[in-house]
Coordinates of C-alpha atoms in Angstrom, one line a residue:
X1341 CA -17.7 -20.5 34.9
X1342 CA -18.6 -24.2 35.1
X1343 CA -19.2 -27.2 32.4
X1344 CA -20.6 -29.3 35.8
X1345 CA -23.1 -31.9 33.7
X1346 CA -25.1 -32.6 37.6
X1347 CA -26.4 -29.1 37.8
X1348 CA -30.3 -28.6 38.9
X1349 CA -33.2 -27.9 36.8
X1350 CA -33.6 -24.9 38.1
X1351 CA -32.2 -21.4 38.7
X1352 CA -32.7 -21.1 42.6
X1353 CA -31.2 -24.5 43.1
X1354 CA -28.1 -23.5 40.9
X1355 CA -27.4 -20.7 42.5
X1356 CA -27.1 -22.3 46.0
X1357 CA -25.1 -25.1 44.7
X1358 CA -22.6 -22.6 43.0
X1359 CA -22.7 -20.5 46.3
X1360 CA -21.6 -23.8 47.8
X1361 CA -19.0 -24.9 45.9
X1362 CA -17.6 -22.1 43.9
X1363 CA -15.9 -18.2 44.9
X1364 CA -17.2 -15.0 44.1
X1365 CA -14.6 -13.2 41.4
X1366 CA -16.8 -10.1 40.6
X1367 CA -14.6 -7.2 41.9
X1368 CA -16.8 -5.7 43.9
X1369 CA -18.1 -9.8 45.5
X1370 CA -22.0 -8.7 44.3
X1371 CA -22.1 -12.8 43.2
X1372 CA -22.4 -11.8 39.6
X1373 CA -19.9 -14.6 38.4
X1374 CA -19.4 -17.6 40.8
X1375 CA -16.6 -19.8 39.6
X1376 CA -16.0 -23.2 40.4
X1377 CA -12.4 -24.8 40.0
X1378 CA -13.3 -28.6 38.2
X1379 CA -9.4 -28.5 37.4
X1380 CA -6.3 -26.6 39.0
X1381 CA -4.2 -24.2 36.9
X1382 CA -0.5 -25.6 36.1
X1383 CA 1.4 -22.4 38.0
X1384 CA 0.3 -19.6 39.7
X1385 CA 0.7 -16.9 36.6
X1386 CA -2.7 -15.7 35.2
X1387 CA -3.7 -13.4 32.6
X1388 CA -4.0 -9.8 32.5
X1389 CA -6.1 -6.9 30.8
X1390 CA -5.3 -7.2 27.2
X1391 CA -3.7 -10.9 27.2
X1392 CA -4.9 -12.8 23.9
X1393 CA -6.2 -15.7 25.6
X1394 CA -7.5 -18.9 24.3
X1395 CA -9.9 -20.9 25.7
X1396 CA -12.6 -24.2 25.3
X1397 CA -15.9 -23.8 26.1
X1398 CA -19.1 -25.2 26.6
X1399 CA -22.6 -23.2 27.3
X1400 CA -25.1 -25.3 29.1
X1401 CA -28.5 -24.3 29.8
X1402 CA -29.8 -24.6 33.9
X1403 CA -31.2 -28.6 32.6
X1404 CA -27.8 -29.6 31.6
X1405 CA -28.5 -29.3 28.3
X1406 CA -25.8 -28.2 25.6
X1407 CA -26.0 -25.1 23.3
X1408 CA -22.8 -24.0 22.6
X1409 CA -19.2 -26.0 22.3
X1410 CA -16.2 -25.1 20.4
X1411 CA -15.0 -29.0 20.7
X1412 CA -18.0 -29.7 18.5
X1413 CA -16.3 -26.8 16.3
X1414 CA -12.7 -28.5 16.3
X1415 CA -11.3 -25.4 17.2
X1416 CA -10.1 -23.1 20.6
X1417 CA -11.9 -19.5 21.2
X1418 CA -9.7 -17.0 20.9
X1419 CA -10.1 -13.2 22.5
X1420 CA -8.5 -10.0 23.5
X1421 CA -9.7 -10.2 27.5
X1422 CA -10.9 -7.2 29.7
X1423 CA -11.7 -5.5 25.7
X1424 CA -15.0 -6.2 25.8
X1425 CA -15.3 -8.6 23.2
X1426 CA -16.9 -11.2 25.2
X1427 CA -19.5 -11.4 27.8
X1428 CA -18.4 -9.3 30.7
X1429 CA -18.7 -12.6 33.4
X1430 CA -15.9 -14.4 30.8
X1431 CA -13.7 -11.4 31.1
X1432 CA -14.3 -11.6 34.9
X1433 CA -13.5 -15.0 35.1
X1434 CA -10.8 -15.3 32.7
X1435 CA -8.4 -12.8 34.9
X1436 CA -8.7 -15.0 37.3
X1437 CA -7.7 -18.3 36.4
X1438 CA -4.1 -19.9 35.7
X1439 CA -2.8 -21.3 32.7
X1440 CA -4.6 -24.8 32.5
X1441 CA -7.5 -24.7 34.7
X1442 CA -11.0 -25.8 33.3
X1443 CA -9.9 -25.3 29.4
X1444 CA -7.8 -22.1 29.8
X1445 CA -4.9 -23.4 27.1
X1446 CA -3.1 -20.3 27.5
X1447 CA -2.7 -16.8 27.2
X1448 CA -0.2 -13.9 25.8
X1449 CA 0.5 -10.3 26.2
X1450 CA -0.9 -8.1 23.4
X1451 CA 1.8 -7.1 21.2
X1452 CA 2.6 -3.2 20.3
X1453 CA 4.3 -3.8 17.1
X1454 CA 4.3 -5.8 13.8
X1455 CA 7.5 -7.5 14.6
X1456 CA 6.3 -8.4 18.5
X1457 CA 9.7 -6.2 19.8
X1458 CA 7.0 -4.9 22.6
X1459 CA 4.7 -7.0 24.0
X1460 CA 2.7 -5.6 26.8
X1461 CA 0.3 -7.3 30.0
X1462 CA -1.4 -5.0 31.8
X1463 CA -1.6 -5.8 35.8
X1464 CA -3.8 -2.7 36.5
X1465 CA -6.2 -0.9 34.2
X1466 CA -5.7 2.9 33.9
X1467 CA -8.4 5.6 34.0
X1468 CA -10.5 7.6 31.1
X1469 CA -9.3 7.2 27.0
X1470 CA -6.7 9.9 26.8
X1471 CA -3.0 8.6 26.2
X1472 CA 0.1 10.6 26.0
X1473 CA 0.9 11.3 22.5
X1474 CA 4.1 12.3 20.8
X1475 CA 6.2 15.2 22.3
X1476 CA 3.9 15.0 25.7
X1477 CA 5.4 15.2 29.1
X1478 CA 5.0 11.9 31.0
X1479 CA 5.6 11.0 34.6
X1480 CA 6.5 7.3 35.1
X1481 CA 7.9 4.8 38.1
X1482 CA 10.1 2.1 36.1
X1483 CA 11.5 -0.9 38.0
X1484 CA 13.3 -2.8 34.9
X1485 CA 14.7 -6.5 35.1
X1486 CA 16.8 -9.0 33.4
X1487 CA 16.4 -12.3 34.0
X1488 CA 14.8 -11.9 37.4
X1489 CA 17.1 -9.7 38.5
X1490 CA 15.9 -6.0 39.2
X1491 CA 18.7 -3.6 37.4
X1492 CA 16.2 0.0 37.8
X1493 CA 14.0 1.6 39.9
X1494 CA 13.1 4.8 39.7
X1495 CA 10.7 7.5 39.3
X1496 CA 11.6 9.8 35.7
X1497 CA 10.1 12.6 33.9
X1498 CA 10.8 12.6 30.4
X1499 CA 8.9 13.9 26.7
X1500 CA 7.6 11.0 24.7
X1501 CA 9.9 10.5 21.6
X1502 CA 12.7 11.5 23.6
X1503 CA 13.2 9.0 26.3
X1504 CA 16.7 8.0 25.3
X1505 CA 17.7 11.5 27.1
X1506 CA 16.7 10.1 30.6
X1507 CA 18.3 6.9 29.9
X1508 CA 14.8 4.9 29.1
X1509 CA 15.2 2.3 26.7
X1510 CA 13.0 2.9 23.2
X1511 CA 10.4 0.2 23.7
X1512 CA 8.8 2.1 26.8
X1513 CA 9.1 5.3 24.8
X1514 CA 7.0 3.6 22.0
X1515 CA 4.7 1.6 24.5
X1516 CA 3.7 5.4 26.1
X1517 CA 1.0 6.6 23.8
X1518 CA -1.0 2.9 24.2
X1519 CA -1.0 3.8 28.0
X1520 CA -4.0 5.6 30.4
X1521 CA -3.3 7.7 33.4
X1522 CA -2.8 5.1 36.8
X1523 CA -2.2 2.3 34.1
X1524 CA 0.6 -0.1 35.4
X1525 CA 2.0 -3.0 32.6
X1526 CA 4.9 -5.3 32.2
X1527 CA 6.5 -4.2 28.7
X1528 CA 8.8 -7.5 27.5
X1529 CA 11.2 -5.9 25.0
X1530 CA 13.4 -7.7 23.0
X1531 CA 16.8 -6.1 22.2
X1532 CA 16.0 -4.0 19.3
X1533 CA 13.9 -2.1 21.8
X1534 CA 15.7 -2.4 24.8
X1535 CA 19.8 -1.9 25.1
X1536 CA 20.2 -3.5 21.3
X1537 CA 23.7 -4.9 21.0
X1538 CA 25.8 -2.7 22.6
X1539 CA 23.7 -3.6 26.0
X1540 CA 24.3 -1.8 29.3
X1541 CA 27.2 -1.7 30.9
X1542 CA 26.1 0.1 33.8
X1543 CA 23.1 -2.1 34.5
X1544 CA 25.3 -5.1 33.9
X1545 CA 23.5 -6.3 30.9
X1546 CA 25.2 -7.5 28.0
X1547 CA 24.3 -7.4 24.6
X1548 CA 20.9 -8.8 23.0
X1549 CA 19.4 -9.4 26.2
X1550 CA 15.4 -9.4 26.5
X1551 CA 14.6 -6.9 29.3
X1552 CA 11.4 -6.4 31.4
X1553 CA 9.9 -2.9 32.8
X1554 CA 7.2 -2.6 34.8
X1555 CA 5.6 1.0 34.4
X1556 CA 3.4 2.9 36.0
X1557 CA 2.4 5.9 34.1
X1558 CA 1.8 8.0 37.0
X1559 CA 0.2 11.3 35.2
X1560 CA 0.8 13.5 31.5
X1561 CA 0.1 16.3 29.5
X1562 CA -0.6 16.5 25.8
X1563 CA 0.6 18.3 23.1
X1564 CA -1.4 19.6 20.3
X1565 CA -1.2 16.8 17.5
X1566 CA -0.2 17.7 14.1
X1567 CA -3.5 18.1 12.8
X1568 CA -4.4 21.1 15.7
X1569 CA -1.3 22.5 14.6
X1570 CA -0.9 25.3 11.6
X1571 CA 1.6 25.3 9.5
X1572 CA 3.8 28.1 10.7
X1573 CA 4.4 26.1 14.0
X1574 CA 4.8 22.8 12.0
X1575 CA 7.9 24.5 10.7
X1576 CA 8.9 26.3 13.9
X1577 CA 8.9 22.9 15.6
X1578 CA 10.4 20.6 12.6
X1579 CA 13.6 22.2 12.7
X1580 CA 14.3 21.0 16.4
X1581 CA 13.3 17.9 15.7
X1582 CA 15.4 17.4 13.2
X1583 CA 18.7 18.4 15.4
X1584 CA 17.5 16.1 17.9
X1585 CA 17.1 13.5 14.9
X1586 CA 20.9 14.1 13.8
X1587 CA 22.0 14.0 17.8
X1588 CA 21.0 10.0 18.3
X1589 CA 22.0 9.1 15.1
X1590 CA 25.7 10.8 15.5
X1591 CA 25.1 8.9 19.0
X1592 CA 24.3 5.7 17.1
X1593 CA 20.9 5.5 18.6
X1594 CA 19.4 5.0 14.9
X1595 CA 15.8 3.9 16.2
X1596 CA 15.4 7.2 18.2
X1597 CA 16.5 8.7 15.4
X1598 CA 13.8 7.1 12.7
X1599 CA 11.5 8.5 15.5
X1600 CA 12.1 12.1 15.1
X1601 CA 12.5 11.7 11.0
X1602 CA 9.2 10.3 11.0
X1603 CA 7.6 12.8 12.8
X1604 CA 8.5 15.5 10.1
X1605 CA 7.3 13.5 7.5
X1606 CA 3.9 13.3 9.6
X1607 CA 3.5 16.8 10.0
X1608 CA 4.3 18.1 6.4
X1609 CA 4.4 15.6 3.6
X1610 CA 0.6 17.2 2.9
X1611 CA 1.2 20.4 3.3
X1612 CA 0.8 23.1 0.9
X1613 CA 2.7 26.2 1.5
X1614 CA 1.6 28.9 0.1
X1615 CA 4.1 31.2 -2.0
X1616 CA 7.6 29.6 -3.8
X1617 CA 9.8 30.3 -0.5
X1618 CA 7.2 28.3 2.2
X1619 CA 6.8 25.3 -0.1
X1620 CA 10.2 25.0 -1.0
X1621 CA 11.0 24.9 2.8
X1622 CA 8.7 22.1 3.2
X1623 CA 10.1 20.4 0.4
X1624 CA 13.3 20.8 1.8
X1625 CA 12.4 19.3 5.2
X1626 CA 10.3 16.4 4.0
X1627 CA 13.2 15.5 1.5
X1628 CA 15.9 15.8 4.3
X1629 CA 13.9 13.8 6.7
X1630 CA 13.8 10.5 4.3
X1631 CA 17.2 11.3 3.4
X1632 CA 17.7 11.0 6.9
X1633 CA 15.7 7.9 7.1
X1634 CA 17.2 6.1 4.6
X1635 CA 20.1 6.8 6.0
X1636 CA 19.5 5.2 9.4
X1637 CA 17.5 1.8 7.6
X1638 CA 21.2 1.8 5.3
X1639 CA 22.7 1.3 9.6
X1640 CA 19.7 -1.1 10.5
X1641 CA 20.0 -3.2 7.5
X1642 CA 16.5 -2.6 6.7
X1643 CA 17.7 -2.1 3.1
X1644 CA 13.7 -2.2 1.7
X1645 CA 13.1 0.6 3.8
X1646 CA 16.1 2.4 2.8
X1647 CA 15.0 2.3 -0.9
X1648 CA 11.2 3.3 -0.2
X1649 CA 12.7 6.0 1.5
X1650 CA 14.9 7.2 -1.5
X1651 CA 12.1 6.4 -4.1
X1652 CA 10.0 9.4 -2.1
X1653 CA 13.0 11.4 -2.3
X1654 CA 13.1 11.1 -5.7
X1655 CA 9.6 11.5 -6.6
X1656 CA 10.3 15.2 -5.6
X1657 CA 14.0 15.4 -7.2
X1658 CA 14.5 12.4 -9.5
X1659 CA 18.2 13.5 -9.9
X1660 CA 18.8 13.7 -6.1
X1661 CA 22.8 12.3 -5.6
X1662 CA 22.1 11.5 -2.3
X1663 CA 18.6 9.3 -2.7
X1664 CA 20.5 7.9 -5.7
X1665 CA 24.3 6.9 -3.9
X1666 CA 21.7 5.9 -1.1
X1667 CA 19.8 3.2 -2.7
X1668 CA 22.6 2.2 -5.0
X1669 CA 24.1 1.2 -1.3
X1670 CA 21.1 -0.6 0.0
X1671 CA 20.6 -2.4 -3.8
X1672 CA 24.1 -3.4 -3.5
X1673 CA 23.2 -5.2 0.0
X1674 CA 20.2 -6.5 -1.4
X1675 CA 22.9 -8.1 -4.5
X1676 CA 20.7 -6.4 -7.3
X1677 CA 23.9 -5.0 -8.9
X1678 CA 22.5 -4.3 -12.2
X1679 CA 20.4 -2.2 -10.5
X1680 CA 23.1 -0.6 -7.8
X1681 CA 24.8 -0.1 -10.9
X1682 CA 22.6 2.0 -12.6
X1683 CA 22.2 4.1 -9.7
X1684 CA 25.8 4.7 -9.2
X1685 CA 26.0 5.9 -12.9
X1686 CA 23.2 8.2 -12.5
X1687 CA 24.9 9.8 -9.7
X1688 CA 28.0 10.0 -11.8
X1689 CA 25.6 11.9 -14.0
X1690 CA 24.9 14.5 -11.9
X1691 CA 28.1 14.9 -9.9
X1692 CA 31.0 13.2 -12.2
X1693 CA 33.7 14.0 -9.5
X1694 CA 31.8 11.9 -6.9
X1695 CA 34.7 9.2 -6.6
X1696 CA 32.5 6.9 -3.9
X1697 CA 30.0 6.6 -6.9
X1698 CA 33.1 5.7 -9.0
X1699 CA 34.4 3.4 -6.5
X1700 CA 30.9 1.6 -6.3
X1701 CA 30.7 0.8 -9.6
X1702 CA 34.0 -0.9 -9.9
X1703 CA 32.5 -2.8 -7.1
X1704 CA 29.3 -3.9 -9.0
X1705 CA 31.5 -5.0 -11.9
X1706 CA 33.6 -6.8 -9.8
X1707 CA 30.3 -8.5 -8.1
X1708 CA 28.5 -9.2 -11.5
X1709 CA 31.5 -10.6 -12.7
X1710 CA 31.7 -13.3 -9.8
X1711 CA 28.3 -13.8 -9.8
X1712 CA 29.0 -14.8 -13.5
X1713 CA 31.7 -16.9 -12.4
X1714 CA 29.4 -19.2 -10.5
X1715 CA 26.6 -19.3 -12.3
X1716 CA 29.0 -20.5 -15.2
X1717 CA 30.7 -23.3 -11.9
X1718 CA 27.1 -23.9 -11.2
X1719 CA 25.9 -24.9 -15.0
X1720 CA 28.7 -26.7 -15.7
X1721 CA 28.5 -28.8 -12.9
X1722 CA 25.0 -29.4 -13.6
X1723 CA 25.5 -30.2 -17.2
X1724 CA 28.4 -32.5 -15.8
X1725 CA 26.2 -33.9 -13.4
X1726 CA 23.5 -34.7 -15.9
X1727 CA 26.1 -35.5 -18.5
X1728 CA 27.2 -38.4 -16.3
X1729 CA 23.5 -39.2 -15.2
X1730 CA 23.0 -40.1 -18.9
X1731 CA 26.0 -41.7 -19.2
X1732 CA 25.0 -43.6 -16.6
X1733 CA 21.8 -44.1 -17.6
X1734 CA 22.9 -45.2 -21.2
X1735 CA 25.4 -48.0 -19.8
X1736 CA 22.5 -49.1 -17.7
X1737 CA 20.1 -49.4 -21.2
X1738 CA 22.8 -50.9 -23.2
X1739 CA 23.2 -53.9 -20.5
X1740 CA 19.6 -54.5 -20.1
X1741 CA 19.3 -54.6 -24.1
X1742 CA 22.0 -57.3 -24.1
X1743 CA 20.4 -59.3 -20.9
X1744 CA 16.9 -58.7 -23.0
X1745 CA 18.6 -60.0 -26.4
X1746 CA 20.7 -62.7 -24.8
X1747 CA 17.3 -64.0 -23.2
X1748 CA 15.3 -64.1 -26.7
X1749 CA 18.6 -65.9 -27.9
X1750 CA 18.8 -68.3 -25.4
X1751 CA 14.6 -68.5 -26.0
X1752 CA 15.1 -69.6 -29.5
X1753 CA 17.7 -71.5 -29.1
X1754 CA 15.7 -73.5 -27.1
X1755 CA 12.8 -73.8 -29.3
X1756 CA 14.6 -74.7 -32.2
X1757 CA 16.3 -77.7 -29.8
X1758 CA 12.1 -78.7 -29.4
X1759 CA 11.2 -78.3 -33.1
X1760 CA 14.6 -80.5 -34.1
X1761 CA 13.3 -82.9 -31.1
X1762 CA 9.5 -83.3 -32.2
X1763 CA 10.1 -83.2 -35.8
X1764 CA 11.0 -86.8 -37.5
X1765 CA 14.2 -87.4 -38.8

C-alpha cells in the first residue's frame, strides 16, 4: 500500500524495508499487506464494509517502475470496498485508512434506496448469505441517535414489515433484508424514514430530523417467500395484510402502509385462479391494494405514483369510480385540469350522484379559467413589452436616419462650397 519511488530492485530487499517501516493490516497479522503511511489521514473516521470509496493510485513494479496510474487517466478509482471487486490487499488496506491519507479522497456509505433516505456502513461483517426477508422474525440491539445524542437503546423482537408496532422507525425495517446474521451497521435515515414530520416526542426529536441507528441483527427466521408459497395461502395471508395495511394508514403511518399494499400486489398480480369465484378474489385484492396505494401516494404527494397506481386499476375495471376520483385528485395536483376534468366527468358517468366529482369539476373550471386569465396577463404583457421594444427600436432608426441624412447633407454641402471654390468665375 505504497507509491515509495526509493524501493529495491528486488523482492527480499522490499520486503524487509516494508517490515521496517510499515504495519501489518491483514486481520489475522500473516504480513500479507504491509502498509506504509507516506501521508496522515485528516480525522480519525475510516471506511467500512460497503463504503463507496474513491481512491488515486499508482502500481509500481519491485524496480520502481510504473505500470498502472489513474493520474495518467485524469480520473479517481472508484469501488464498492470489502465486495470483492478489487484485489483483496486494496480491500484490506482501504478499511484501514482515514479520509486523506496516501490518495484516499473519500468514502460514503452504500445507499439502500433510489432516493438515498437509507444509507448504510457496515462496522462488522455478518456471517453466511441468508437475510431476513419480508414477514420474518428478527432479533435486533438498536442504540439510535440524534445529533450525537443517544435517544434508544434496546434489545427488540419484531416481524420485518411490521416494525412500526415495536416503535422502530421504517428505514431499519427496510434496511433488515440487506442484513447477515452477527452483521452490525450504522443506518443514517433521513426523515422520511425515520420520525418524518411529526418527529418524536418522546425521544425529544422534532420534526425532519436525520437520525442514526446502530443495529446489530443479533439472529432470524425466514418465512417462505411468495414464490414457495401456493395460492391458497397467498390468499389466506393477503387478507391480514391488508388490515394491517388499513391500521397505519388510519394511523397516518402511510410508508408502512405502501409496505403491506405492495406485498399483495407481489404475491398475486400473476396469479391465475382457477374457477370465476378464486380469480375474481384475486382481482378483488390486487385492485384494492393499488386502490390502497394510490391512496397513500395522493397523502405523500407522490402524485405520479398515485396515477400509475390507478392506471393498473383501471386496466382491470376501466370504469372504476375510485381509480377514476383518485387520479382526477392527483392530475389536479399535478395542474393538468383538462385532464382531472375528464376524469371527474367520467366518474359522473358512472355514479351521477357522486357530488365530490361534481364539486371537482367546478374546481377545474374555475382553475382553467385563471390559468386563462394569466396566460391572456402574460401575452399581453409580452406583446406590450415588444410593442414598446419596437417602438423603441423605431424612434432609435428614425434618429440615426436623420443623423445619417443630415451628415450626407452637410457632405454635399460641403462639396458644392469646393466645386464653387475651384471652378472660375
Amino acid at each position: 500500500m505504497t507509491t515509495d519511488q526509493d524501493l529495491p530492485m528486488d523482492a527480499q530487499s522490499a520486503t524487509a524495508v516494508f517490515a521496517a517501516n510499515g504495519v501489518d493490516v491483514t486481520p489475522n497479522k500473516d504480513q500479507g499487506v504491509i502498509k506504509v503511511v507516506k501521508q496522515p489521514g485528516l480525522d480519525g473516521d475510516r471506511p467500512m464494509i460497503g463504503d463507496r470509496v474513491t481512491v488515486h493510485y499508482t502500481g509500481k513494479l519491485l524496480d520502481g517502475k510504473t505500470f498502472d496510474c489513474s493520474r495518467d487517466r485524469k480520473e479517481p478509482f472508484c469501488f464498492n470496498v470489502g465486495r470483492g471487486q478489487v484485489l483483496r490487499a486494496w480491500d484490506i488496506g482501504v478499511l484501514s485508512m482515514q479520509r486523506g491519507e496516501m490518495e484516499l479522497l473519500k468514502f460514503e456509505g452504500e445507499p439502500l434506496t433510489e432516493d438515498g433516505g437509507i444509507i448504510r456502513r457496515i462496522k462488522v461483517k455478518g456471517d453466511g448469505y441468508s437475510n431476513p426477508n419480508d414477514g420474518a422474525a428478527v432479533d435486533v440491539h438498536l442504540e439510535g441517535s440524534c445529533g450525537g445524542r443517544l435517544f434508544d437503546c434496546r434489545d427488540v423482537s419484531f416481524i420485518v414489515g411490521e416494525a412500526e408496532d415495536k416503535g422502530v422507525p421504517l428505514g431499519v425495517d427496510r434496511a433488515m433484508d440487506k442484513m447477515q446474521r452477527g452483521e452490525c451497521c450504522l443506518l443514517y435515515l433521513k426523515p422520511k424514514y425515520g420520525f418524518g414530520s411529526e418527529g418524536k416526542p418522546e425521544y425529544k426529536i422534532g420534526p425532519d430530523k436525520d437520525i442514526v441507528y446502530e443495529v446489530t441483527l443479533k439472529d432470524f427466521n425466514r418465512v417462505k417467500e411468495f414464490w414457495e408459497m401456493n395460492l391458497n395461502e397467498k390468499l389466506d395471508l393477503a387478507g391480514g395484510v391488508k388490515h394491517k395495511g388499513n391500521q397505519y394508514f388510519k394511523a397516518g403511518r402511510y410508508y408502512q402502509a405502501v409496505v403491506q399494499y405492495q406485498r399483495i400486489i407481489s404475491w398475486l398480480e400473476m396469479e391465475c385462479g382457477i374457477g370465476i369465484e378464486t380469480q375474481k378474489k384475486i382481482q378483488d385484492l390486487v385492485s384494492t391494494a393499488h386502490l390502497n396505494l394510490a391512496l397513500c401516494f395522493l397523502r405523500t404527494k407522490e402524485f405520479s405514483q398515485a396515477i400509475d397506481n390507478c392506471n393498473k386499476v383501471m386496466e382491470l375495471d376501466e370504469n372504476n369510480e375510485k381509480a377514476l376520483y383518485r387520479r382526477g385528485e392527483a392530475r389536479l395536483h399535478c395542474n393538468d385540469f383538462s385532464l382531472a376534468m375528464a376524469d371527474f366527468q367520467q366518474v359522473l358517468q358512472v355514479n351521477p350522484s357522486n357530488r365530490a366529482a361534481r364539486a371537482q369539476i367546478s374546481i377545474c373550471q374555475s382553475k382553467i379559467k385563471e390559468h386563462h386569465e394569466q396566460d391572456k396577463k402574460t401575452y399581453a404583457n409580452m406583446f406590450q413589452k415588444f410593442a414598446e421594444q419596437d417602438a423603441k427600436t423605431g424612434v432609435m432608426r428614425r434618429s440615426r436616419d436623420e443623423s445619417v441624412k443630415s451628415s450626407m447633407n452637410g457632405e454635399v454641402g460641403i462639396k458644392r462650397r469646393r466645386r464653387s471654390r475651384d471652378c472660375p468665375s
